[in-house]
Coordinates of C-alpha atoms in Angstrom, one line a residue:
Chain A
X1 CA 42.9 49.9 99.3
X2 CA 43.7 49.3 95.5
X3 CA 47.1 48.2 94.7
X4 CA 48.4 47.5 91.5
X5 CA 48.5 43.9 90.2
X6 CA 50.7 42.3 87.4
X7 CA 48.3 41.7 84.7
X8 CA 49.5 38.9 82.1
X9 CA 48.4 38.3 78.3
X10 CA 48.5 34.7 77.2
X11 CA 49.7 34.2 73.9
X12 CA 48.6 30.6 71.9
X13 CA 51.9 29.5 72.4
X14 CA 51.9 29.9 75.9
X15 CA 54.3 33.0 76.5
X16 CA 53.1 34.7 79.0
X17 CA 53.9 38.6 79.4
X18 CA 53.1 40.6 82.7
X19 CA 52.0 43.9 81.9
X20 CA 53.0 46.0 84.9
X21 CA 50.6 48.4 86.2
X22 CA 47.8 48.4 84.0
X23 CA 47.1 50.9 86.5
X24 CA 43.8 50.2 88.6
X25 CA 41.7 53.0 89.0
X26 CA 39.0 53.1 91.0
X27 CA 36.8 55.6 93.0
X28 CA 37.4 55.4 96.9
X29 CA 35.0 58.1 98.0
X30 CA 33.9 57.5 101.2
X31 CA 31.2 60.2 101.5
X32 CA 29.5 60.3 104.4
X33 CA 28.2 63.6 104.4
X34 CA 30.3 64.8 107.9
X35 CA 32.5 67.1 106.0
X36 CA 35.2 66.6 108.5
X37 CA 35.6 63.2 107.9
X38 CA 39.2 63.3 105.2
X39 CA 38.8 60.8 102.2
X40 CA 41.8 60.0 100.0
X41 CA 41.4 58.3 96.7
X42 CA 44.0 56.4 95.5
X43 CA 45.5 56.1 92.1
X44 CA 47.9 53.9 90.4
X45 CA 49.5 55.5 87.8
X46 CA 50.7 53.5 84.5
X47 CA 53.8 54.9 83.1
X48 CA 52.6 54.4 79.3
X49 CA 50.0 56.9 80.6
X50 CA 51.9 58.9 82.2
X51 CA 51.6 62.7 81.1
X52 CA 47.6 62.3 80.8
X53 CA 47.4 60.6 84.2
X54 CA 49.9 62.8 85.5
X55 CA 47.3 65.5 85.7
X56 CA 44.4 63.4 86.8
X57 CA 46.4 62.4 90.0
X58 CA 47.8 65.7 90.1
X59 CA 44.1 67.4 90.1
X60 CA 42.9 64.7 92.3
X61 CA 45.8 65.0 94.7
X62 CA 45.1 68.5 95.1
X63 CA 41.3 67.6 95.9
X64 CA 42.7 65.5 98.5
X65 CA 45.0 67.6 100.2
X66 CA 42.9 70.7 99.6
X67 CA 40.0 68.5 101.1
X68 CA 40.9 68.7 104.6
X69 CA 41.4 72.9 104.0
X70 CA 38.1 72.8 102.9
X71 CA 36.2 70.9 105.0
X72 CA 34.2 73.8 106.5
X73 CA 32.9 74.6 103.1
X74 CA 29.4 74.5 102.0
X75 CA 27.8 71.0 100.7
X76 CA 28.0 72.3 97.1
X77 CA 31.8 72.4 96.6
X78 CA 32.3 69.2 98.2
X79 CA 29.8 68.1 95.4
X80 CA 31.4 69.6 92.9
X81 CA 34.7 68.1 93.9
X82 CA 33.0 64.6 93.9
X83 CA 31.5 65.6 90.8
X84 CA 34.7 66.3 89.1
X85 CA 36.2 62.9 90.9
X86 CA 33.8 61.2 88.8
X87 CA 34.0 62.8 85.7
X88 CA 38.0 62.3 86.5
X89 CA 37.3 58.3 86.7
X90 CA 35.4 57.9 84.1
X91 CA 38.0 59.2 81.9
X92 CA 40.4 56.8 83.7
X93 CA 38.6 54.3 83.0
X94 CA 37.8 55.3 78.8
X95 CA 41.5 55.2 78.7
X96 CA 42.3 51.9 80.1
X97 CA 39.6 50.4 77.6
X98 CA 41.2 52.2 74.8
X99 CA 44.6 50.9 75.6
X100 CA 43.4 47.3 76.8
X101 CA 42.0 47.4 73.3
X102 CA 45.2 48.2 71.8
X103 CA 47.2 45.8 73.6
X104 CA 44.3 42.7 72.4
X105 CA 44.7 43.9 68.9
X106 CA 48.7 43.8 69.6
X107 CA 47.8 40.3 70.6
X108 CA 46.2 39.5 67.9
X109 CA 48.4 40.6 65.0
X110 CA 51.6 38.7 67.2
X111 CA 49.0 35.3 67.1
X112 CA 48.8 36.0 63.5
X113 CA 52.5 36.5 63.2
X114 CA 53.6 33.2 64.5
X115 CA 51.1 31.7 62.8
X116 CA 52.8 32.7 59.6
X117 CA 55.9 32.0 60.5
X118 CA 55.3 28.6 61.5
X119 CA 53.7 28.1 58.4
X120 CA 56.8 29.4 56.3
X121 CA 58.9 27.2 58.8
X122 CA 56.4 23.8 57.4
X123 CA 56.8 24.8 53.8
X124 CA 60.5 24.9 54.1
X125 CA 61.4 24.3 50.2
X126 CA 58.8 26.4 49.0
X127 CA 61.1 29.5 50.1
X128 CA 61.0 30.7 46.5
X129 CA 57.3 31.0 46.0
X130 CA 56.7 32.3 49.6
X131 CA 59.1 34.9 49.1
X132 CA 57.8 36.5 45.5
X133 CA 53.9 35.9 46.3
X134 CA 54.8 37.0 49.8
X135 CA 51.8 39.3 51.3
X136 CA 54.4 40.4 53.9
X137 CA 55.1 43.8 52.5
X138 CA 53.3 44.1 49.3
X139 CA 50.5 46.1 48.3
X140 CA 46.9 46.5 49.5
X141 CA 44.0 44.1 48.6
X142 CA 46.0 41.4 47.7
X143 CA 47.5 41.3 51.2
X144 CA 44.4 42.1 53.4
X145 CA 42.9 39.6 51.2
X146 CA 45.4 36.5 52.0
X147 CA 45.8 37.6 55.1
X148 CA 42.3 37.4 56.3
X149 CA 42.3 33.8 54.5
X150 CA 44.9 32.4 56.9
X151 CA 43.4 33.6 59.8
X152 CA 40.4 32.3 59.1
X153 CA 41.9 29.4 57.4
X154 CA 44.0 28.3 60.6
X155 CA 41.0 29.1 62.8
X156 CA 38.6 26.4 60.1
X157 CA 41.5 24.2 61.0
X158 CA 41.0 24.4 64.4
X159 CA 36.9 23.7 64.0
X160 CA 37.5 20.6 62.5
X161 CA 39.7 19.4 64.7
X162 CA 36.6 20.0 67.4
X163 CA 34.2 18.4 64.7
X164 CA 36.2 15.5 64.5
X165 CA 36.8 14.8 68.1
X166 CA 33.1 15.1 68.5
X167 CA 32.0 12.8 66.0
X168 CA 34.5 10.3 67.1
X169 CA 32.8 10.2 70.7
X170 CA 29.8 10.3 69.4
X171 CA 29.9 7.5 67.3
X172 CA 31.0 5.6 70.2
X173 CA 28.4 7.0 71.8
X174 CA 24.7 5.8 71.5
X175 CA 22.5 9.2 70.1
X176 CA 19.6 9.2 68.0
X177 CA 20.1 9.7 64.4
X178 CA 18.4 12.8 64.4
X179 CA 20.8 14.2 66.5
X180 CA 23.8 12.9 64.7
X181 CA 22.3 14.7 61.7
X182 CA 23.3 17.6 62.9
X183 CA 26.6 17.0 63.3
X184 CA 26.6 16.0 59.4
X185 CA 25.1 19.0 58.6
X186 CA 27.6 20.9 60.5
X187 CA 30.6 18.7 58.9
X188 CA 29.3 19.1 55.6
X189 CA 28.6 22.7 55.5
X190 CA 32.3 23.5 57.1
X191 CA 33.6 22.0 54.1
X192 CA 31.2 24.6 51.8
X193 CA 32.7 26.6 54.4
X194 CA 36.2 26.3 53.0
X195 CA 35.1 27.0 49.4
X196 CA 33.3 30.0 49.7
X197 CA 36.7 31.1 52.0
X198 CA 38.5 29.5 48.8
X199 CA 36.4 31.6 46.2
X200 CA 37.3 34.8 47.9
X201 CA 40.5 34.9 48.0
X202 CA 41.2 33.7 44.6
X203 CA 39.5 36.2 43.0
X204 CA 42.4 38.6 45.1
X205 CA 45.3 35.9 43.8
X206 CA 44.5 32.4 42.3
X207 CA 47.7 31.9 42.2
X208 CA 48.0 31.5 46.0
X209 CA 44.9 29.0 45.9
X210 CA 46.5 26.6 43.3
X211 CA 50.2 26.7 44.3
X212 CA 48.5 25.4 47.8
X213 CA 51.0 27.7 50.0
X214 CA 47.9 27.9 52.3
X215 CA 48.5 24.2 53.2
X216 CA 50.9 21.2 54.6
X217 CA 53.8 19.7 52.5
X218 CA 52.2 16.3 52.4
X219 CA 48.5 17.6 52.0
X220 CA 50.2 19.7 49.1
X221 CA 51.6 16.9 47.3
X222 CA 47.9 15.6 46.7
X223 CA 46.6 18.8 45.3
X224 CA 44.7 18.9 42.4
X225 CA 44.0 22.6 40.8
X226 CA 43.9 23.6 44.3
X227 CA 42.4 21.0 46.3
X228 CA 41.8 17.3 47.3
X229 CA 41.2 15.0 44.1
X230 CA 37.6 13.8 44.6
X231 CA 37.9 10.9 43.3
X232 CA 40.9 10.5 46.4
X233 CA 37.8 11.2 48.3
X234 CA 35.8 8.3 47.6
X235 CA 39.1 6.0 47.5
X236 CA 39.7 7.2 51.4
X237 CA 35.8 7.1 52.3
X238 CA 34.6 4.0 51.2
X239 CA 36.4 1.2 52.3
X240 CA 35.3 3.1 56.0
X241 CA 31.6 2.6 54.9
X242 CA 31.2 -0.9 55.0
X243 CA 28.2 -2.6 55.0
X244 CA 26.6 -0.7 52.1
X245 CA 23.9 -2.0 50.4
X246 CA 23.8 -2.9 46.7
X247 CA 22.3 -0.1 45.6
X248 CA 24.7 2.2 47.4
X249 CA 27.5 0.3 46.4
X250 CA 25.9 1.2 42.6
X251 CA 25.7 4.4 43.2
X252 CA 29.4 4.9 44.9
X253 CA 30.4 3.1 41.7
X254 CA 28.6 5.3 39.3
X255 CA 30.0 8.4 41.2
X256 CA 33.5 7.4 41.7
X257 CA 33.2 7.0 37.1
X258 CA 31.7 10.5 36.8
X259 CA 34.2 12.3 39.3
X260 CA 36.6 10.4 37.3
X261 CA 35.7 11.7 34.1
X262 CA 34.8 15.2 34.8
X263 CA 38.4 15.4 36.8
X264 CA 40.0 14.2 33.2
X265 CA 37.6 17.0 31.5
X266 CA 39.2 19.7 33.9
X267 CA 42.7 18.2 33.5
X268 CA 42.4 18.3 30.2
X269 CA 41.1 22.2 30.4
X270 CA 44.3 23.0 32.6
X271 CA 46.5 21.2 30.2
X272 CA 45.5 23.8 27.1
X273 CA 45.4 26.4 29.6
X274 CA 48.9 25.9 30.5
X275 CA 50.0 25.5 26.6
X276 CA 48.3 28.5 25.4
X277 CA 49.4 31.0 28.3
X278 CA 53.1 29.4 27.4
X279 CA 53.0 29.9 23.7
X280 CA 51.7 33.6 24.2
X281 CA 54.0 34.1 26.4
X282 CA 56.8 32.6 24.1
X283 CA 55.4 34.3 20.9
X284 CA 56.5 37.6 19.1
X285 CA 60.3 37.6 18.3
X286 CA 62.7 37.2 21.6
X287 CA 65.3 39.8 19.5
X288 CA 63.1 42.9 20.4
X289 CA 63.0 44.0 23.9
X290 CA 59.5 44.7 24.6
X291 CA 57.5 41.7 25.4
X292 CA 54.6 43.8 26.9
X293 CA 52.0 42.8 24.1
X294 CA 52.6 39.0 25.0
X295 CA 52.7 39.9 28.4
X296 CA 49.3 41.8 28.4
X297 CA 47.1 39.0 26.3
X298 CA 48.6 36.2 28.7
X299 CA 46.8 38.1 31.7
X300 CA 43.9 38.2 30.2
X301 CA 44.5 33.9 29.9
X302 CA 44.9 33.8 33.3
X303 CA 41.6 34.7 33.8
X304 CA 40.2 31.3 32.9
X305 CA 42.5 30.1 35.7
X306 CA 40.0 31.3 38.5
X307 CA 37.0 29.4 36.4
X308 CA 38.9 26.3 36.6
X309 CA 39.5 26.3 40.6
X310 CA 36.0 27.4 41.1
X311 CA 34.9 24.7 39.0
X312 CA 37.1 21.7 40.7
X313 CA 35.5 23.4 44.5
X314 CA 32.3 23.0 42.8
X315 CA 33.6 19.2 41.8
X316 CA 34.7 19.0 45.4
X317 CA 30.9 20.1 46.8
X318 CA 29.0 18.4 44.6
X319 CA 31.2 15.0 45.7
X320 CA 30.4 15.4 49.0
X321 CA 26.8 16.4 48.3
X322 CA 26.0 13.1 46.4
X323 CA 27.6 11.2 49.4
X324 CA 25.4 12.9 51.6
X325 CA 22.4 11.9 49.6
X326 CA 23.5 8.3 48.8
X327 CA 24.9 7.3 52.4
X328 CA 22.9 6.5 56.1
X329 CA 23.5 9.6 58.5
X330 CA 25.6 6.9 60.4
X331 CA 27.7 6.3 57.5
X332 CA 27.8 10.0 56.6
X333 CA 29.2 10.4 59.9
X334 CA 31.5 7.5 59.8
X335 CA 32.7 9.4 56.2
X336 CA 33.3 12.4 57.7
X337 CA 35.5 11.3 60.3
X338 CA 37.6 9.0 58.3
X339 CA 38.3 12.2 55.6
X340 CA 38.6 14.7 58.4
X341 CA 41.1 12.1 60.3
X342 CA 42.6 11.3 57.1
X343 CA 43.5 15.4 55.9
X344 CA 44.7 15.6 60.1
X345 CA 46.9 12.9 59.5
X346 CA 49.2 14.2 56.6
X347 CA 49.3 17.2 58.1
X348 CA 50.8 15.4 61.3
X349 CA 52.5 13.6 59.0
X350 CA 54.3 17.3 57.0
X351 CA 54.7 18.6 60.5
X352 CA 57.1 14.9 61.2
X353 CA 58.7 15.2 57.8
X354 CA 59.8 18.6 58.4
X355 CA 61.3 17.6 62.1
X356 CA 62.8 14.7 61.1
X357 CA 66.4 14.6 62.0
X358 CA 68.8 15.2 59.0
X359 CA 70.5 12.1 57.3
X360 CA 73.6 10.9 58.3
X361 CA 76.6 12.8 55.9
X362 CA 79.2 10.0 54.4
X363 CA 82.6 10.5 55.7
Chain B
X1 CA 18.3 35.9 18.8
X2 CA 16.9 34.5 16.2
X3 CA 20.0 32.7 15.6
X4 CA 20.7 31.4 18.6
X5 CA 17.3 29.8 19.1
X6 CA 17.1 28.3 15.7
X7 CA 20.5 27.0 16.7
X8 CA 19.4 25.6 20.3
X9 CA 16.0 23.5 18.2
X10 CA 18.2 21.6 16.8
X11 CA 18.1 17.9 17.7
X12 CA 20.9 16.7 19.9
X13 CA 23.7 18.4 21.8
X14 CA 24.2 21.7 21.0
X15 CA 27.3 23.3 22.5
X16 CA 28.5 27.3 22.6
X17 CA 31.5 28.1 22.8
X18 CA 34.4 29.9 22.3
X19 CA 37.9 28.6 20.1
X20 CA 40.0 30.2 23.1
X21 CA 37.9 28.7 26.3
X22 CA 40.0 26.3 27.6
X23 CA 36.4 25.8 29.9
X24 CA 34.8 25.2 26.6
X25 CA 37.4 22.7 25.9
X26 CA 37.0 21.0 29.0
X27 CA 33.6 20.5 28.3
X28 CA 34.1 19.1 24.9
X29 CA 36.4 16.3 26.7
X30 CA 33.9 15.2 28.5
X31 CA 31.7 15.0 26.0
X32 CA 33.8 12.9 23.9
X33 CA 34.6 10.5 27.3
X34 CA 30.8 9.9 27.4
X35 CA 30.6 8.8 23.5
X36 CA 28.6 12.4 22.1
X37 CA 29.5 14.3 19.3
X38 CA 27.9 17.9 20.3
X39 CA 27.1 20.3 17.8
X40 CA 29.6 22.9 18.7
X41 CA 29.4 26.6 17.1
X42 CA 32.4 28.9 17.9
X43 CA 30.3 31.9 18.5
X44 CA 33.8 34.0 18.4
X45 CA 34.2 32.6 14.8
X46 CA 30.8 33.9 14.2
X47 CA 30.3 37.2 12.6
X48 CA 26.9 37.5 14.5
X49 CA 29.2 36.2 18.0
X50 CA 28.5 39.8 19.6
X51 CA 24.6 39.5 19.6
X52 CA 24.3 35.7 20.3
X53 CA 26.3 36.0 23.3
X54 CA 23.7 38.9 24.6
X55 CA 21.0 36.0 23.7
X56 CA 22.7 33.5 25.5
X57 CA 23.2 35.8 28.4
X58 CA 19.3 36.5 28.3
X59 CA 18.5 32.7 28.5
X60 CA 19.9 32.7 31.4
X61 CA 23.0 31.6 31.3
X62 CA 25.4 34.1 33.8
X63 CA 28.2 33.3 31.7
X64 CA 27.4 32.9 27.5
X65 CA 30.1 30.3 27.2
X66 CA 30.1 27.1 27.5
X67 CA 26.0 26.7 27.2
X68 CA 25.0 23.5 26.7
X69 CA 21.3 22.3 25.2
X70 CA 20.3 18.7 25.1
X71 CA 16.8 18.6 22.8
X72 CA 16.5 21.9 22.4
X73 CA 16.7 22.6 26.4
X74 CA 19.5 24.8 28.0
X75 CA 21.3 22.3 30.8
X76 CA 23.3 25.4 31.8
X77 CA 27.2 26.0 31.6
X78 CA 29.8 23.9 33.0
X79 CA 28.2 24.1 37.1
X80 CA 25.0 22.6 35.7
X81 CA 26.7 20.1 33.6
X82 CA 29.0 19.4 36.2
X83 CA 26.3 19.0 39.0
X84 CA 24.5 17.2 36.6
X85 CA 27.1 14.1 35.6
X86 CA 27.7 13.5 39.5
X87 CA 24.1 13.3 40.2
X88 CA 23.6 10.8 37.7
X89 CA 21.2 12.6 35.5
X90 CA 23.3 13.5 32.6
X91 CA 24.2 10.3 30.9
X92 CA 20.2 9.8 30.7
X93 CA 20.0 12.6 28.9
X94 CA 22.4 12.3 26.6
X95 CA 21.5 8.2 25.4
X96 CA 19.2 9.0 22.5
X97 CA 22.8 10.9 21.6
X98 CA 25.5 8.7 22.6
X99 CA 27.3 6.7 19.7
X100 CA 30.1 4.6 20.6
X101 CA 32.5 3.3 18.2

C-alpha cells in the first residue's frame, strides 16, 4: 500500500528541506470483475491541499464504504464509480504537478536569492552603489533586466569553470586537433557569449555594466569601461604560448600596438565624455533652484555611454578573434586556459580578500 | 547627397562627424596616434547636416556618425575601423596618407 514519504529539495548550498507529505496519490483498484470482492483505495492527504483534497478523499471514501453496500449492483455503476475514481486521480495528480511546479520555481527564486546575497556580501565596500542601483525593489524592466543577467551571468560562470577543467585534461591528454578545435570554438564563442549577455543589459542600465557590480573585487579593480583591458589580455596569454614562430611573434606584436592604440582612442572618448556630462551638469547658475534643463541634455550625453561599452566588447571580440586566427589550435587552447585560469584566479583571490581575518587593532 | 558624395571623392581621409560625439572624438585620436590628418566635416556645424546624415545613412552606414572614407571608399564607422586596426589592414590603407613629423 502507498504510504507517504518525506520528499526533500536540495538547494545549491546544500540545505536540504523535507517537504512532508507531498501526498502520494495513486489508484489502488483492484478490479476483478467479482463484485463482491471490497477494494479500498488509499489516499494521503497533504495539508497545503487540504480543503480540495478534503472532498476527493471524502467522495472516494464514500465510494469505498458505499462499495461494499453496493456490491450487488449492476456492472455499470461499479463502472461509473471506477470511472469517477479516475477522473478523481487524475485531478490528484494535475494538482501535485501544479504545486511541485510552484515549489521548483520557489527553489529557484531562493538559488537566485543567495546568489545575490553572496554577491552583495563579496562587494562589501561597494554598499553605496549596490544600494541606489539596487534592482531589489525598484521598477520593472530595469530589474527583470539585471536580474536575468546575473542568473545567467553566474550560470556563464559556472560553464567556464567546466570549459576550463576540460581543456586542462585535455591538453594533458593526447586528442586530435580536430577535436580540440572544438573545444576552441566552444571557448571562444562563450566569451561572444558574455558580450551579447553584456549588450542586453546595458541597453536596460549601462551603468550597472561599467561600475562592474556584476563582478569580483579583484577582477573589478582591472576594469576598463566595463571589462578586461585587451591589451591585459595579450600581456597574460603570451608568455603561455611559447614557442611561437617569428611571424606569430610579428603579428602578437603588431596586435598588442593596435589594441594599445585603439584602447587610448576610447580612453580618450571616455575622458571628454566624462568632462562634458560634468560641465552640463555644472552649467546654468547654481542660485536658481531648477536644474532640470542641465539635467535633461546630460541624459541625452549619457547615451554615448552605451556606444563606448559596446565598442570596448567589440575591442574585447575582435582581440580574441585575431588570436584565434594568428595562433595553432594547441596554442589557442593553451590561451584559453591560461585567461580562463587567470579571470578564476582573482576571483579566488576577491573571495580570500574578503575572508581574510581583520588586522590586528593597536592598543 | 550630392554633397556628401562630392565630399567622400576627395583624396584622403575623409571623416563625418559630429562637434558633440565623443565617438567621433575617439576616432580622431586614433587617427592622430597613427600620424593622419583626416578631413573632418562637422556635419552638425553644417547647414545642410540634416540631409547629409540621411545620405550617410543610405550608404550604408547604420549609424551617420563617425563614417570614415579612405580614397573615396566608405571603411564604415568606428566597428569597421576598429575591426579593421586589429586585423592589421588599416595602417595599409592609410600609408599613401600618413605624415609623420
Amino acid at each position: 500500500m502507498n504510504s507517504p514519504t518525506p520528499q526533500f529539495v536540495p538547494s545549491r548550498l546544500g540545505i536540504y528541506e523535507p517537504i512532508h507529505q507531498i501526498g502520494i496519490w495513486g489508484e489502488n483498484f483492484k478490479s476483478n470483475g467479482n463484485p463482491n470482492t471490497s477494494t479500498s483505495v488509499i489516499v494521503e492527504v497533504d495539508n497545503k491541499l487540504e480543503n480540495e483534497s478534503e472532498t476527493t478523499s471524502h467522495e472516494m471514501l464514500t465510494a469505498s464504504n458505499t462499495y461494499e453496500q453496493e456490491a450487488s449492483k449492476p456492472i455499470d455503476k461499479i463502472q461509473r464509480r471506477l470511472a469517477q475514481n479516475r477522473e478523481a486521480a487524475r485531478k490528484s495528480r494535475l494538482r501535485k504537478k501544479a504545486y511541485v511546479q510552484q515549489l521548483e520555481n520557489s527553489r529557484l527564486k531562493l538559488i537566485q536569492l543567495e546568489q545575490e546575497l553572496q554577491r552583495a556580501r563579496q562587494q562589501g565596500l561597494y554598499m553605496g552603489g549596490v544600494l541606489e542601483g539596487s534592482h531589489i525593489g525598484f521598477s520593472g524592466t530595469v530589474n527583470s533586466g539585471i536580474a536575468a543577467f546575473e542568473m545567467e551571468y553566474g550560470r556563464w560562470v559556472d560553464v567556464q569553470h567546466r570549459q576550463i577543467c576540460e581543456l586542462r585534461t585535455t591538453l594533458n591528454a593526447h586528442i586530435s586537433d580536430i577535436e580540440l578545435r572544438i573545444l576552441v570554438e566552444s571557448g571562444i564563442g562563450h566569451y561572444f557569449e558574455l558580450f551579447r549577455m553584456k549588450s542586453t543589459v546595458a541597453k536596460a542600465d549601462v551603468f550597472y555594466v561599467i561600475s562592474g557590480v556584476w563582478k569580483t573585487s579583484a577582477e573589478r579593480f582591472f576594469s576598463w569601461i566595463g571589462g578586461f583591458r585587451p591589451s591585459e589580455l595579450l600581456k597574460v596569454l603570451v608568455p603561455q604560448l611559447d614557442p611561437l614562430t617569428e611571424q606569430q611573434i610579428l603579428e602578437v606584436c603588431n596586435l598588442k600596438q593596435s589594441c594599445q592604440q585603439a584602447e587610448d582612442a576610447l580612453s580618450q572618448g571616455m575622458e571628454k565624455l566624462q568632462e562634458t556630462v560634468s560641465s552640463t551638469v555644472a552649467g546654468g547658475p547654481v542660485d536658481e533652484v531648477s536644474y532640470i534643463p542641465q539635467v535633461a541634455t546630460a541624459m541625452e550625453k549619457l547615451e554615448a555611454l552605451v556606444s563606448f561599452v559596446n565598442q570596448a566588447d567589440h575591442l574585447r571580440q575582435e582581440t580574441l578573434q585575431q588570436m584565434s586566427r594568428i595562433l595553432t589550435t594547441r596554442q589557442a587552447a593553451r590561451g584559453l586556459l591560461a585567461l580562463g585560469e587567470y579571470f578564476h584566479r582573482l576571483r579566488a583571490l576577491s573571495t580570500l580578500w574578503a575572508t581574510r581575518p581583520p588586522e590586528p587593532s593597536l592598543p | 547627397m550630392d554633397k556628401v558624395m562630392r565630399l567622400t571623392t576627395e583624396r584622403g581621409v575623409v571623416l563625418f562627424s559630429k562637434s558633440s560625439c565623443c565617438l567621433c572624438y575617439a576616432v580622431k585620436i586614433l587617427f592622430q596616434e597613427l600620424g593622419v590628418t583626416p578631413t573632418i566635416h562637422e556635419i552638425d556645424q553644417d547647414p545642410e547636416g540634416r540631409e547629409m546624415e540621411r545620405a550617410l545613412m543610405r550608404l550604408g552606414c547604420k549609424a551617420p556618425v563617425p563614417a570614415v572614407f579612405i580614397g573615396g571608399k566608405l571603411v564604415g564607422s568606428t566597428n569597421e575601423v576598429m575591426s579593421l586596426h586589429l586585423g592589421g589592414g588599416l595602417i595599409p590603407l592609410l600609408r599613401p596618407y600618413q605624415a609623420f613629423c
